[in-house]
């Protein structure tokens, strides 16, 4: 009896197991168990220490820039003082030379006037002596002709200040011509306030081309995958790159690249991560890379410091490069950080990535959605104005 019951129990267990397998086979295409992961997987964990470090770094950069600009301003102030002292010495020398020339001219005129006066007195005395001597010629007095004497040229009196009319032309000595000749007025130097400074933290305008560098600790990239068992997300913060473009004209020759370490992607299940690394061949192709080559702007809002459009470029996965486009939204926050968010579908087969398939029971869709949540900081100018 016991032996019979044991055989019946074993048979029942086998029948139950077989029925379960048949039911699974018949219903696996109709029943899908979805374990959706939290949407926060996309959002990077913002470390307050990193934010504080960035703010301290910005203050330190401002202080360094302030010291450098103060040194330049004091240097300019010293140069301006030396220039003005030299200009004052030159002006005084010109005035002294002009006064000396006028004195020499007046002295020469006085000497010429004194000589002419002496000649006139001598001629007048001779005429008076001749006129007083007796003359007889045929009973009629002899009329003596007084020789004509040219009147001396009297120096013109200096014109009063403000009076019109030509001033006396006095030829100065040859050596003083350069001193008397008026010099062309120097070009006025552009005025700049001594206390006007341009700090790196204020060194941003929406309408200009600037460079940005990605901050890994504030960034996150990844993908959302779908399978017959559940949906999952793979993500990483091991991202780096640079961007170079004008936010007001994003379509004008944008440039840049985003690089991701493939072996740092994590989906939350160790065995699944190992299979993903094998399919991505991370040992030979450690980097997933996107190179920006163009941008189609859909909206540019300078007041909100926001740009929306489609970024186009080349995506390289597992050593295979393909054209790739993603709709993105770029905004600039109060800390002058660039926030770049977007997502787009990507077919794994286009890049030669095998699609995971566990005996036909657990199969992953070959299309995933790639997403980015990047934060980039503004690269300071080498010579801030």
Coordinates of C-alpha atoms in Angstrom, one line a residue:
X1 CA 0.0 0.0 0.0
X2 CA 2.8 2.4 0.9
X3 CA 4.6 1.6 -2.3
X4 CA 1.5 2.2 -4.3
X5 CA 0.9 5.6 -2.7
X6 CA 4.5 6.6 -3.4
X7 CA 4.2 5.8 -7.1
X8 CA 0.9 7.7 -7.3
X9 CA 2.5 10.8 -5.7
X10 CA 5.4 10.7 -8.0
X11 CA 3.2 10.4 -11.0
X12 CA 1.0 13.3 -9.8
X13 CA 4.1 15.5 -9.3
X14 CA 5.3 14.7 -12.8
X15 CA 1.9 15.5 -14.3
X16 CA 1.7 18.8 -12.4
X17 CA 5.2 19.8 -13.6
X18 CA 4.3 18.9 -17.2
X19 CA 1.1 20.8 -17.0
X20 CA 2.9 23.9 -15.8
X21 CA 5.4 23.8 -18.6
X22 CA 2.6 23.4 -21.2
X23 CA 0.7 26.4 -19.6
X24 CA 3.9 28.5 -19.7
X25 CA 4.5 27.6 -23.3
X26 CA 1.0 28.5 -24.3
X27 CA 0.7 31.8 -22.4
X28 CA 4.2 33.2 -22.5
X29 CA 3.4 35.4 -25.5
X30 CA 0.2 36.7 -23.9
X31 CA 1.3 37.4 -20.3
X32 CA 4.1 40.0 -19.6
X33 CA 5.3 40.8 -16.1
X34 CA 6.6 44.4 -16.0
X35 CA 8.7 45.6 -13.2
X36 CA 9.2 49.2 -14.0
X37 CA 12.2 50.9 -12.4
X38 CA 12.0 54.3 -10.8
X39 CA 12.2 57.3 -13.1
X40 CA 14.8 58.8 -10.8
X41 CA 17.3 56.5 -12.4
X42 CA 17.8 59.2 -15.1
X43 CA 18.3 62.0 -12.6
X44 CA 21.9 62.3 -11.4
X45 CA 22.4 62.2 -7.6
X46 CA 23.4 65.8 -7.0
X47 CA 26.1 65.9 -4.4
X48 CA 25.9 69.1 -2.3
X49 CA 29.7 68.9 -1.7
X50 CA 30.2 69.1 -5.5
X51 CA 27.9 72.1 -5.8
X52 CA 29.7 73.8 -2.9
X53 CA 33.1 73.0 -4.5
X54 CA 32.0 74.6 -7.7
X55 CA 30.8 77.7 -6.0
X56 CA 34.0 78.0 -4.0
X57 CA 36.0 77.5 -7.2
X58 CA 34.0 80.3 -8.9
X59 CA 34.7 82.6 -6.0
X60 CA 38.4 81.7 -6.1
X61 CA 38.5 82.4 -9.9
X62 CA 36.8 85.8 -9.3
X63 CA 39.4 86.7 -6.7
X64 CA 42.3 85.7 -9.0
X65 CA 40.8 87.6 -11.8
X66 CA 40.3 90.6 -9.5
X67 CA 43.9 90.6 -8.4
X68 CA 45.1 90.3 -12.0
X69 CA 42.9 93.2 -13.2
X70 CA 44.0 95.4 -10.2
X71 CA 47.6 94.8 -11.1
X72 CA 46.9 95.8 -14.7
X73 CA 44.9 98.8 -13.6
X74 CA 47.7 100.1 -11.3
X75 CA 50.2 99.5 -14.1
X76 CA 48.1 101.5 -16.5
X77 CA 47.7 104.2 -13.8
X78 CA 51.4 104.4 -13.4
X79 CA 52.0 104.6 -17.1
X80 CA 49.3 107.3 -17.5
X81 CA 51.0 109.4 -14.7
X82 CA 54.4 109.1 -16.4
X83 CA 52.9 110.1 -19.8
X84 CA 51.2 113.1 -18.3
X85 CA 54.4 114.2 -16.5
X86 CA 56.3 113.9 -19.8
X87 CA 53.5 115.9 -21.6
X88 CA 53.7 118.6 -19.0
X89 CA 57.5 118.9 -19.3
X90 CA 57.2 119.1 -23.1
X91 CA 54.6 121.8 -22.9
X92 CA 56.7 123.9 -20.5
X93 CA 59.7 123.5 -22.8
X94 CA 57.7 124.7 -25.8
X95 CA 56.4 127.7 -23.8
X96 CA 59.9 128.7 -22.7
X97 CA 61.2 128.4 -26.3
X98 CA 58.4 130.6 -27.6
X99 CA 59.1 133.3 -25.0
X100 CA 62.8 133.3 -25.8
X101 CA 62.0 133.7 -29.5
X102 CA 59.7 136.6 -28.8
X103 CA 62.3 138.3 -26.6
X104 CA 65.0 137.9 -29.2
X105 CA 62.7 139.3 -31.9
X106 CA 61.9 142.3 -29.7
X107 CA 65.5 142.9 -28.9
X108 CA 66.5 142.9 -32.6
X109 CA 63.7 145.4 -33.4
X110 CA 64.8 147.7 -30.6
X111 CA 68.4 147.7 -31.9
X112 CA 67.3 148.5 -35.4
X113 CA 65.1 151.4 -34.2
X114 CA 67.9 152.9 -32.1
X115 CA 70.3 152.9 -35.1
X116 CA 67.7 154.6 -37.4
X117 CA 67.1 157.2 -34.8
X118 CA 70.8 158.0 -34.5
X119 CA 71.0 158.4 -38.3
X120 CA 68.0 160.8 -38.4
X121 CA 69.6 162.9 -35.7
X122 CA 72.9 163.1 -37.6
X123 CA 71.1 164.1 -40.8
X124 CA 69.0 166.7 -39.1
X125 CA 72.1 168.3 -37.6
X126 CA 73.9 168.4 -41.0
X127 CA 70.8 170.0 -42.6
X128 CA 70.7 172.7 -39.9
X129 CA 74.4 173.5 -40.3
X130 CA 74.0 173.9 -44.0
X131 CA 71.0 176.1 -43.7
X132 CA 72.7 178.6 -41.3
X133 CA 75.8 179.2 -43.6
X134 CA 75.6 182.5 -46.0
X135 CA 75.5 181.8 -49.7
X136 CA 75.6 184.3 -52.6
X137 CA 75.0 183.5 -56.2
X138 CA 74.2 186.4 -58.7
X139 CA 72.6 188.5 -55.9
X140 CA 70.0 185.7 -55.2
X141 CA 70.1 183.4 -52.2
X142 CA 71.0 179.8 -53.0
X143 CA 68.2 177.3 -52.2
X144 CA 69.7 174.2 -50.8
X145 CA 67.9 170.9 -51.5
X146 CA 67.4 168.8 -48.5
X147 CA 68.3 165.3 -49.2
X148 CA 65.3 162.9 -48.9
X149 CA 65.6 160.5 -46.0
X150 CA 63.4 157.5 -45.9
X151 CA 61.4 157.3 -42.8
X152 CA 62.5 154.5 -40.5
X153 CA 60.2 151.5 -40.4
X154 CA 58.8 151.5 -36.9
X155 CA 58.0 148.0 -35.5
X156 CA 54.4 147.3 -35.5
X157 CA 52.8 147.4 -32.0
X158 CA 51.8 144.0 -30.8
X159 CA 48.1 143.5 -31.3
X160 CA 46.0 143.4 -28.2
X161 CA 44.6 140.1 -27.0
X162 CA 41.5 139.2 -29.0
X163 CA 42.2 141.8 -31.7
X164 CA 42.0 140.8 -35.4
X165 CA 44.7 141.4 -37.9
X166 CA 48.0 139.8 -38.8
X167 CA 50.7 139.7 -36.1
X168 CA 54.2 140.8 -36.9
X169 CA 56.2 138.0 -38.6
X170 CA 59.3 137.5 -36.6
X171 CA 61.7 134.9 -38.0
X172 CA 62.9 132.9 -35.0
X173 CA 66.4 131.3 -35.0
X174 CA 66.6 128.1 -37.0
X175 CA 67.2 126.0 -34.0
X176 CA 63.9 127.1 -32.4
X177 CA 61.6 126.2 -35.3
X178 CA 60.9 122.7 -33.9
X179 CA 60.2 124.1 -30.5
X180 CA 57.8 126.8 -31.8
X181 CA 56.0 124.6 -34.4
X182 CA 52.7 123.4 -32.9
X183 CA 52.5 119.7 -32.3
X184 CA 49.6 117.6 -33.5
X185 CA 47.3 116.9 -30.5
X186 CA 47.6 113.3 -29.4
X187 CA 44.7 110.9 -29.9
X188 CA 42.6 110.7 -26.8
X189 CA 43.0 107.4 -25.0
X190 CA 39.8 105.4 -24.5
X191 CA 38.4 106.2 -21.1
X192 CA 38.1 103.3 -18.8
X193 CA 37.0 103.4 -15.2
X194 CA 39.8 102.4 -12.8
X195 CA 37.3 100.4 -10.8
X196 CA 35.6 98.7 -13.7
X197 CA 36.2 94.9 -13.6
X198 CA 35.0 91.9 -15.6
X199 CA 34.8 88.8 -13.3
X200 CA 34.6 85.3 -14.7
X201 CA 31.4 84.6 -12.8
X202 CA 29.7 87.4 -14.8
X203 CA 31.5 86.5 -18.0
X204 CA 28.6 85.1 -20.0
X205 CA 26.3 86.4 -22.7
X206 CA 23.7 84.4 -24.5
X207 CA 24.7 85.7 -27.9
X208 CA 28.3 84.6 -28.2
X209 CA 30.2 81.4 -28.9
X210 CA 31.6 79.7 -25.8
X211 CA 33.0 76.4 -24.7
X212 CA 31.5 74.1 -22.1
X213 CA 33.0 71.0 -20.3
X214 CA 30.8 68.2 -18.9
X215 CA 30.8 67.7 -15.1
X216 CA 30.6 63.9 -14.6
X217 CA 29.4 64.1 -10.9
X218 CA 26.4 66.2 -12.1
X219 CA 25.6 64.2 -15.2
X220 CA 24.0 60.9 -16.1
X221 CA 23.4 59.0 -19.4
X222 CA 21.8 55.7 -20.1
X223 CA 19.2 53.7 -21.9
X224 CA 15.8 52.2 -21.3
X225 CA 15.3 48.6 -22.4
X226 CA 12.2 46.4 -22.8
X227 CA 12.0 42.6 -22.5
X228 CA 9.3 40.0 -22.2
X229 CA 10.0 39.7 -18.5
X230 CA 10.4 43.3 -17.4
X231 CA 11.6 46.7 -18.4
X232 CA 15.0 48.0 -17.1
X233 CA 17.3 50.9 -17.3
X234 CA 21.1 51.0 -17.7
X235 CA 22.9 54.2 -16.6
X236 CA 26.2 55.7 -15.6
X237 CA 27.8 59.0 -14.5
X238 CA 31.2 58.1 -16.1
X239 CA 30.7 60.6 -18.9
X240 CA 33.0 63.3 -20.2
X241 CA 33.1 65.7 -23.1
X242 CA 33.2 69.2 -24.4
X243 CA 30.7 71.5 -26.4
X244 CA 31.5 74.5 -28.4
X245 CA 28.7 76.6 -30.0
X246 CA 26.7 79.9 -29.9
X247 CA 23.4 79.4 -28.0
X248 CA 21.8 82.3 -30.0
X249 CA 22.8 80.6 -33.3
X250 CA 23.2 76.9 -32.5
X251 CA 23.1 75.9 -36.1
X252 CA 26.3 77.9 -36.8
X253 CA 29.1 75.3 -36.9
X254 CA 28.4 73.5 -33.5
X255 CA 31.2 71.2 -32.3
X256 CA 31.7 68.8 -29.4
X257 CA 31.8 65.2 -28.2
X258 CA 30.3 63.1 -25.4
X259 CA 32.2 60.0 -24.2
X260 CA 30.9 57.2 -22.0
X261 CA 32.8 54.4 -20.3
X262 CA 30.8 51.3 -21.5
X263 CA 32.0 49.1 -18.6
X264 CA 30.5 51.5 -16.0
X265 CA 26.9 51.0 -17.2
X266 CA 24.8 49.4 -14.5
X267 CA 21.3 47.9 -14.8
X268 CA 20.9 46.7 -11.2
X269 CA 21.4 43.0 -11.8
X270 CA 25.0 41.7 -11.8
X271 CA 24.3 38.8 -14.2
X272 CA 22.5 41.0 -16.7
X273 CA 25.4 43.6 -16.5
X274 CA 27.9 40.9 -17.4
X275 CA 25.9 39.8 -20.4
X276 CA 25.6 43.4 -21.5
X277 CA 29.4 43.9 -21.2
X278 CA 29.9 40.8 -23.3
X279 CA 27.5 42.0 -26.0
X280 CA 29.1 45.5 -26.0
X281 CA 32.5 43.9 -26.2
X282 CA 33.8 46.4 -23.6
X283 CA 37.3 44.8 -23.5
X284 CA 38.0 45.9 -27.1
X285 CA 35.6 48.9 -27.3
X286 CA 35.7 50.6 -23.9
X287 CA 34.1 53.8 -25.1
X288 CA 30.7 54.8 -26.4
X289 CA 31.1 58.1 -28.2
X290 CA 28.9 60.7 -29.9
X291 CA 30.5 63.5 -32.0
X292 CA 28.3 66.6 -32.6
X293 CA 28.3 67.7 -36.2
X294 CA 25.1 69.8 -36.7
X295 CA 22.1 71.3 -34.9
X296 CA 18.6 72.0 -36.2
X297 CA 17.2 74.7 -34.0
X298 CA 13.4 74.6 -33.4
X299 CA 13.2 77.3 -30.7
X300 CA 15.7 79.9 -29.4
X301 CA 14.6 81.9 -26.4
X302 CA 17.2 84.4 -25.3
X303 CA 15.2 85.7 -22.4
X304 CA 14.8 82.2 -20.9
X305 CA 18.3 81.2 -22.0
X306 CA 16.8 78.1 -23.6
X307 CA 17.3 76.3 -26.9
X308 CA 15.3 73.4 -28.3
X309 CA 16.3 71.4 -31.4
X310 CA 17.7 68.3 -32.9
X311 CA 21.4 67.5 -32.4
X312 CA 22.9 65.4 -35.3
X313 CA 26.2 63.6 -35.4
X314 CA 28.0 60.3 -35.3
X315 CA 27.4 57.6 -32.7
X316 CA 30.0 54.9 -32.2
X317 CA 29.1 51.7 -30.3
X318 CA 31.1 48.5 -30.3
X319 CA 33.5 50.1 -32.8
X320 CA 30.6 50.7 -35.3
X321 CA 29.9 54.4 -36.3
X322 CA 26.4 55.4 -37.5
X323 CA 24.6 58.7 -38.1
X324 CA 22.5 59.5 -35.1
X325 CA 20.0 62.3 -34.1
X326 CA 18.5 63.2 -30.8
X327 CA 16.0 65.9 -29.9
X328 CA 17.5 67.9 -27.0
X329 CA 16.6 70.9 -24.8
X330 CA 19.5 73.1 -23.6
X331 CA 19.1 75.7 -20.9
X332 CA 21.5 77.8 -18.8
X333 CA 20.9 78.0 -15.0
X334 CA 21.8 80.8 -12.6
X335 CA 25.2 79.3 -12.0
X336 CA 25.9 79.5 -15.8
X337 CA 25.8 75.7 -16.1
X338 CA 24.5 74.2 -19.3
X339 CA 21.7 71.7 -18.8
X340 CA 21.3 69.4 -21.7
X341 CA 18.5 66.8 -21.7
X342 CA 17.2 64.6 -24.5
X343 CA 16.3 61.1 -25.7
X344 CA 16.0 59.2 -28.9
X345 CA 15.5 55.5 -30.1
X346 CA 18.4 53.4 -31.1
X347 CA 18.4 50.0 -32.8
X348 CA 21.1 47.7 -31.4
X349 CA 21.3 45.8 -34.6
X350 CA 22.5 48.9 -36.4
X351 CA 25.7 48.8 -34.3
X352 CA 26.2 45.0 -34.4
X353 CA 25.2 44.6 -30.8
X354 CA 23.6 41.1 -30.2
X355 CA 20.1 41.2 -28.7
X356 CA 19.8 39.2 -25.5
X357 CA 17.6 36.1 -25.8
X358 CA 17.3 33.5 -23.0
X359 CA 16.1 30.3 -24.7
X360 CA 13.2 32.2 -26.4
X361 CA 11.6 32.7 -23.0
X362 CA 13.1 36.1 -22.0
X363 CA 13.8 38.2 -25.0
X364 CA 14.8 41.8 -25.2
X365 CA 13.6 44.2 -27.8
X366 CA 16.4 45.3 -30.2
X367 CA 15.3 49.0 -29.9
X368 CA 16.2 50.9 -26.8
X369 CA 15.7 54.6 -25.9
X370 CA 19.0 56.4 -25.2
X371 CA 18.7 59.4 -22.9
X372 CA 21.1 62.1 -21.6
X373 CA 21.0 64.4 -18.6
X374 CA 24.2 66.4 -18.8
X375 CA 25.5 69.3 -16.8
X376 CA 28.4 71.3 -18.2
X377 CA 30.3 74.2 -16.8
X378 CA 31.4 77.3 -18.8
X379 CA 35.1 77.4 -19.6
X380 CA 36.5 80.8 -18.6
X381 CA 38.2 82.9 -21.1
X382 CA 42.0 83.0 -20.9
X383 CA 42.0 86.8 -20.9
X384 CA 38.8 88.2 -19.3
X385 CA 37.9 91.7 -20.4

